[in-house]
């Protein structure tokens, strides 16, 4: 039997068209898309799962529609605060990956290095396609080279795919430049009360360089009711063995809770 796996590809990404388009592409548009899909499929309530930017979106969706969420599984927590973006894109993570950082840094002239997110935005939205692709490759490779505890060559090669990289980099940069379209820096932490009642698990790699553990820790402190799992020998990626094991175990636990009517 062939099983067809279908997924929602967020605006501008994956199979969604127009590819890498930033028009009408905000967090609130994505939340509306997810909610429309739930209604279209006539699913009364569902479990929400998200890692990295997906954890941001999962929290934002759940806070907007808390009555529709049966459980939350969050991995590699990213709350889209200024200090998190500064850490990864303005030189913090370069202390750990100076070799990978050089390629990311050197694409930008010295006189524009006061804000790499702005400098990359200019190039990712340039009228020249080659300028866009060069910036997209550098942006994507920087993230791919830092996503695992140990280097993952297959993942790093994704940065050489111009089609994938352009959507990945342009959309990420667009959201970071606009501070996630949130009204305040601490918006997701400030609205935890909306979702405090939801059965949730936070899974975080101890050595996550992309989304360092400070964010998972801040979420844990604001939401102590959620299970908090720190994987001692993992970086950022969901494919890290320890993280994958925790995610599978958590989903099994939630499945059994629902089966048993809790």
Short mmCIF file of C-alpha atoms in Angstrom, two decimals:
data_model
loop_
_atom_site.label_atom_id
_atom_site.label_comp_id
_atom_site.label_asym_id
_atom_site.label_seq_id
_atom_site.Cartn_x
_atom_site.Cartn_y
_atom_site.Cartn_z
CA UNK A 1 0.00 0.00 0.00
CA UNK A 2 1.36 3.40 -0.96
CA UNK A 3 0.98 6.08 1.69
CA UNK A 4 0.73 9.63 0.40
CA UNK A 5 2.30 12.12 2.77
CA UNK A 6 0.89 15.61 2.43
CA UNK A 7 2.18 18.70 4.18
CA UNK A 8 1.38 22.38 4.36
CA UNK A 9 4.22 24.28 2.72
CA UNK A 10 4.23 27.80 4.17
CA UNK A 11 3.88 30.80 1.87
CA UNK A 12 6.75 31.13 -0.59
CA UNK A 13 8.47 27.91 0.55
CA UNK A 14 8.64 24.33 -0.71
CA UNK A 15 5.94 23.72 -3.32
CA UNK A 16 4.02 26.91 -2.50
CA UNK A 17 3.86 29.49 -5.26
CA UNK A 18 4.96 32.12 -6.04
CA UNK A 19 8.34 30.74 -4.92
CA UNK A 20 10.30 32.84 -2.38
CA UNK A 21 7.60 35.53 -2.52
CA UNK A 22 7.41 37.91 0.46
CA UNK A 23 4.11 39.65 -0.37
CA UNK A 24 1.39 39.04 2.25
CA UNK A 25 3.86 36.81 4.05
CA UNK A 26 3.68 37.44 7.80
CA UNK A 27 3.35 35.29 10.91
CA UNK A 28 -0.33 36.21 11.09
CA UNK A 29 -0.92 35.15 7.48
CA UNK A 30 0.69 31.78 8.27
CA UNK A 31 -1.45 31.34 11.40
CA UNK A 32 -4.56 32.04 9.30
CA UNK A 33 -3.39 29.49 6.70
CA UNK A 34 -2.93 26.80 9.37
CA UNK A 35 -6.34 27.55 10.85
CA UNK A 36 -8.01 27.47 7.40
CA UNK A 37 -6.42 24.07 6.76
CA UNK A 38 -7.75 22.74 10.08
CA UNK A 39 -11.25 23.96 9.21
CA UNK A 40 -11.05 22.64 5.65
CA UNK A 41 -10.05 19.17 6.90
CA UNK A 42 -12.77 19.34 9.57
CA UNK A 43 -10.32 18.52 12.35
CA UNK A 44 -11.89 19.75 15.62
CA UNK A 45 -8.55 19.98 17.45
CA UNK A 46 -5.01 18.78 16.86
CA UNK A 47 -1.54 18.33 18.27
CA UNK A 48 0.98 21.00 17.19
CA UNK A 49 4.63 20.15 16.57
CA UNK A 50 7.40 22.59 15.64
CA UNK A 51 11.16 23.01 15.77
CA UNK A 52 13.36 26.09 15.36
CA UNK A 53 11.26 28.66 13.42
CA UNK A 54 8.54 26.00 13.68
CA UNK A 55 8.62 26.37 17.47
CA UNK A 56 8.02 30.13 17.04
CA UNK A 57 5.09 29.49 14.72
CA UNK A 58 3.72 26.66 16.90
CA UNK A 59 3.71 28.93 19.97
CA UNK A 60 2.15 31.84 18.06
CA UNK A 61 -0.55 29.62 16.51
CA UNK A 62 -1.35 27.96 19.83
CA UNK A 63 -1.58 31.29 21.64
CA UNK A 64 -3.98 32.55 18.94
CA UNK A 65 -6.10 29.35 18.94
CA UNK A 66 -5.54 27.65 22.33
CA UNK A 67 -8.89 25.82 22.23
CA UNK A 68 -7.84 23.97 19.05
CA UNK A 69 -4.58 22.51 20.41
CA UNK A 70 -4.53 19.16 22.27
CA UNK A 71 -0.76 19.09 22.84
CA UNK A 72 2.46 20.88 21.91
CA UNK A 73 5.86 19.41 21.05
CA UNK A 74 8.56 22.08 20.67
CA UNK A 75 12.20 21.55 19.64
CA UNK A 76 15.16 23.95 19.38
CA UNK A 77 13.31 26.91 20.85
CA UNK A 78 13.38 30.19 18.94
CA UNK A 79 11.37 33.10 20.35
CA UNK A 80 12.53 35.56 17.67
CA UNK A 81 13.90 38.09 20.15
CA UNK A 82 16.58 40.59 19.18
CA UNK A 83 19.23 38.89 21.33
CA UNK A 84 18.64 35.57 19.56
CA UNK A 85 18.97 37.10 16.08
CA UNK A 86 22.04 39.07 17.18
CA UNK A 87 23.61 35.90 18.58
CA UNK A 88 23.37 33.98 15.32
CA UNK A 89 23.55 36.69 12.64
CA UNK A 90 25.60 39.48 14.18
CA UNK A 91 28.67 37.61 15.37
CA UNK A 92 27.86 35.73 18.59
CA UNK A 93 27.92 32.22 17.15
CA UNK A 94 31.07 33.16 15.21
CA UNK A 95 32.98 32.60 18.46
CA UNK A 96 32.21 28.87 18.09
CA UNK A 97 32.27 28.63 14.28
CA UNK A 98 34.80 31.28 13.13
CA UNK A 99 35.64 29.19 10.05
CA UNK A 100 32.02 28.95 8.85
CA UNK A 101 31.37 32.59 9.79
CA UNK A 102 34.08 33.94 7.47
CA UNK A 103 32.19 33.03 4.29
CA UNK A 104 28.98 34.55 5.67
CA UNK A 105 30.79 37.72 6.80
CA UNK A 106 32.97 38.21 3.74
CA UNK A 107 30.07 38.48 1.30
CA UNK A 108 29.28 41.84 2.97
CA UNK A 109 31.62 44.86 2.58
CA UNK A 110 33.13 46.11 5.83
CA UNK A 111 31.15 49.36 5.78
CA UNK A 112 27.86 47.39 5.90
CA UNK A 113 28.75 44.96 8.69
CA UNK A 114 27.03 46.89 11.48
CA UNK A 115 23.88 44.86 10.68
CA UNK A 116 24.20 41.67 8.65
CA UNK A 117 20.43 41.08 8.58
CA UNK A 118 19.95 44.45 6.81
CA UNK A 119 22.93 43.91 4.49
CA UNK A 120 21.69 40.47 3.44
CA UNK A 121 18.16 41.80 2.96
CA UNK A 122 19.43 44.23 0.30
CA UNK A 123 21.13 41.43 -1.59
CA UNK A 124 18.37 38.83 -1.19
CA UNK A 125 15.93 41.36 -2.66
CA UNK A 126 18.29 42.70 -5.32
CA UNK A 127 17.09 43.16 -8.93
CA UNK A 128 20.00 40.95 -9.99
CA UNK A 129 19.26 37.23 -9.73
CA UNK A 130 22.91 36.23 -9.31
CA UNK A 131 23.28 38.66 -6.39
CA UNK A 132 20.20 37.07 -4.81
CA UNK A 133 21.56 33.54 -5.28
CA UNK A 134 25.04 34.37 -3.94
CA UNK A 135 23.53 35.88 -0.78
CA UNK A 136 21.07 32.98 -0.42
CA UNK A 137 23.85 30.39 -0.67
CA UNK A 138 26.00 32.16 1.94
CA UNK A 139 23.08 32.65 4.33
CA UNK A 140 21.88 29.05 4.01
CA UNK A 141 25.34 27.48 4.27
CA UNK A 142 26.04 29.40 7.49
CA UNK A 143 22.97 27.83 9.09
CA UNK A 144 23.56 24.37 7.64
CA UNK A 145 27.19 24.32 8.85
CA UNK A 146 26.15 25.07 12.42
CA UNK A 147 23.00 22.95 12.76
CA UNK A 148 24.60 19.71 13.99
CA UNK A 149 26.84 18.83 16.90
CA UNK A 150 29.10 17.08 14.37
CA UNK A 151 29.30 18.34 10.74
CA UNK A 152 26.68 16.87 8.42
CA UNK A 153 27.90 17.07 4.81
CA UNK A 154 24.52 16.19 3.31
CA UNK A 155 22.89 19.05 5.18
CA UNK A 156 25.64 21.52 4.21
CA UNK A 157 25.17 20.63 0.51
CA UNK A 158 21.61 21.96 0.68
CA UNK A 159 23.18 25.41 0.75
CA UNK A 160 24.41 24.85 -2.82
CA UNK A 161 20.85 24.43 -4.17
CA UNK A 162 19.89 27.88 -5.46
CA UNK A 163 16.14 27.19 -5.56
CA UNK A 164 16.01 25.86 -1.98
CA UNK A 165 18.44 28.48 -0.68
CA UNK A 166 16.63 31.46 -2.15
CA UNK A 167 13.32 30.64 -0.44
CA UNK A 168 15.05 29.57 2.78
CA UNK A 169 17.20 32.70 3.07
CA UNK A 170 14.75 35.32 1.75
CA UNK A 171 11.87 34.19 3.95
CA UNK A 172 14.01 33.80 7.09
CA UNK A 173 15.61 37.19 6.55
CA UNK A 174 12.21 38.82 5.89
CA UNK A 175 10.81 37.52 9.19
CA UNK A 176 13.91 38.49 11.17
CA UNK A 177 14.03 41.97 9.64
CA UNK A 178 10.40 42.45 10.69
CA UNK A 179 10.95 40.98 14.19
CA UNK A 180 8.54 38.14 13.46
CA UNK A 181 5.73 40.69 12.98
CA UNK A 182 5.23 40.54 16.76
CA UNK A 183 4.14 43.69 18.62
CA UNK A 184 6.92 43.30 21.22
CA UNK A 185 10.25 41.52 21.68
CA UNK A 186 8.92 39.25 24.45
CA UNK A 187 5.50 38.64 22.87
CA UNK A 188 5.58 34.83 22.98
CA UNK A 189 6.76 34.72 26.61
CA UNK A 190 4.24 37.39 27.62
CA UNK A 191 1.34 35.27 26.33
CA UNK A 192 2.18 31.92 27.91
CA UNK A 193 -0.93 32.17 30.11
CA UNK A 194 -3.02 31.56 26.96
CA UNK A 195 -1.51 28.08 26.59
CA UNK A 196 -0.46 27.18 30.13
CA UNK A 197 -3.17 24.49 30.31
CA UNK A 198 -1.92 22.65 27.18
CA UNK A 199 0.09 19.44 27.63
CA UNK A 200 3.51 20.42 26.25
CA UNK A 201 7.08 19.19 25.96
CA UNK A 202 10.17 21.28 25.18
CA UNK A 203 13.13 19.36 23.67
CA UNK A 204 16.43 21.23 23.48
CA UNK A 205 19.95 20.25 22.39
CA UNK A 206 22.48 21.39 24.99
CA UNK A 207 24.95 22.50 22.29
CA UNK A 208 22.45 24.11 19.91
CA UNK A 209 24.35 27.00 18.29
CA UNK A 210 21.51 28.19 16.00
CA UNK A 211 18.94 28.50 18.80
CA UNK A 212 21.02 28.46 21.99
CA UNK A 213 19.54 26.98 25.13
CA UNK A 214 18.94 30.39 26.76
CA UNK A 215 15.62 30.61 24.86
CA UNK A 216 14.45 27.13 25.88
CA UNK A 217 15.46 27.98 29.44
CA UNK A 218 13.51 31.27 29.38
CA UNK A 219 10.47 29.40 28.04
CA UNK A 220 10.87 26.72 30.72
CA UNK A 221 11.04 29.38 33.47
CA UNK A 222 7.93 31.11 32.12
CA UNK A 223 6.12 27.78 31.62
CA UNK A 224 7.33 25.31 34.29
CA UNK A 225 4.22 23.16 33.72
CA UNK A 226 5.64 22.02 30.34
CA UNK A 227 8.01 19.00 30.35
CA UNK A 228 11.56 20.17 29.71
CA UNK A 229 14.04 17.75 28.10
CA UNK A 230 17.66 18.74 27.54
CA UNK A 231 19.58 16.40 25.24
CA UNK A 232 23.15 16.42 26.54
CA UNK A 233 24.92 15.38 23.33
CA UNK A 234 23.03 17.29 20.63
CA UNK A 235 23.09 20.48 18.60
CA UNK A 236 20.15 22.03 16.76
CA UNK A 237 18.89 19.56 14.18
CA UNK A 238 15.86 17.31 14.69
CA UNK A 239 18.00 14.60 13.07
CA UNK A 240 20.42 14.49 16.00
CA UNK A 241 19.93 10.95 17.41
CA UNK A 242 19.20 12.09 20.98
CA UNK A 243 16.72 14.74 19.87
CA UNK A 244 14.95 12.38 17.45
CA UNK A 245 14.59 9.80 20.26
CA UNK A 246 13.06 12.37 22.63
CA UNK A 247 10.66 13.63 19.95
CA UNK A 248 9.47 10.09 19.14
CA UNK A 249 9.02 9.25 22.85
CA UNK A 250 7.10 12.49 23.45
CA UNK A 251 4.75 11.89 20.52
CA UNK A 252 4.09 8.34 21.72
CA UNK A 253 3.30 9.69 25.19
CA UNK A 254 0.85 12.26 23.82
CA UNK A 255 -0.76 9.63 21.60
CA UNK A 256 -1.33 7.37 24.61
CA UNK A 257 -2.75 10.24 26.67
CA UNK A 258 -5.28 10.98 23.93
CA UNK A 259 -6.06 7.25 23.51
CA UNK A 260 -6.75 6.99 27.21
CA UNK A 261 -8.99 10.03 27.13
CA UNK A 262 -6.79 12.48 29.08
#
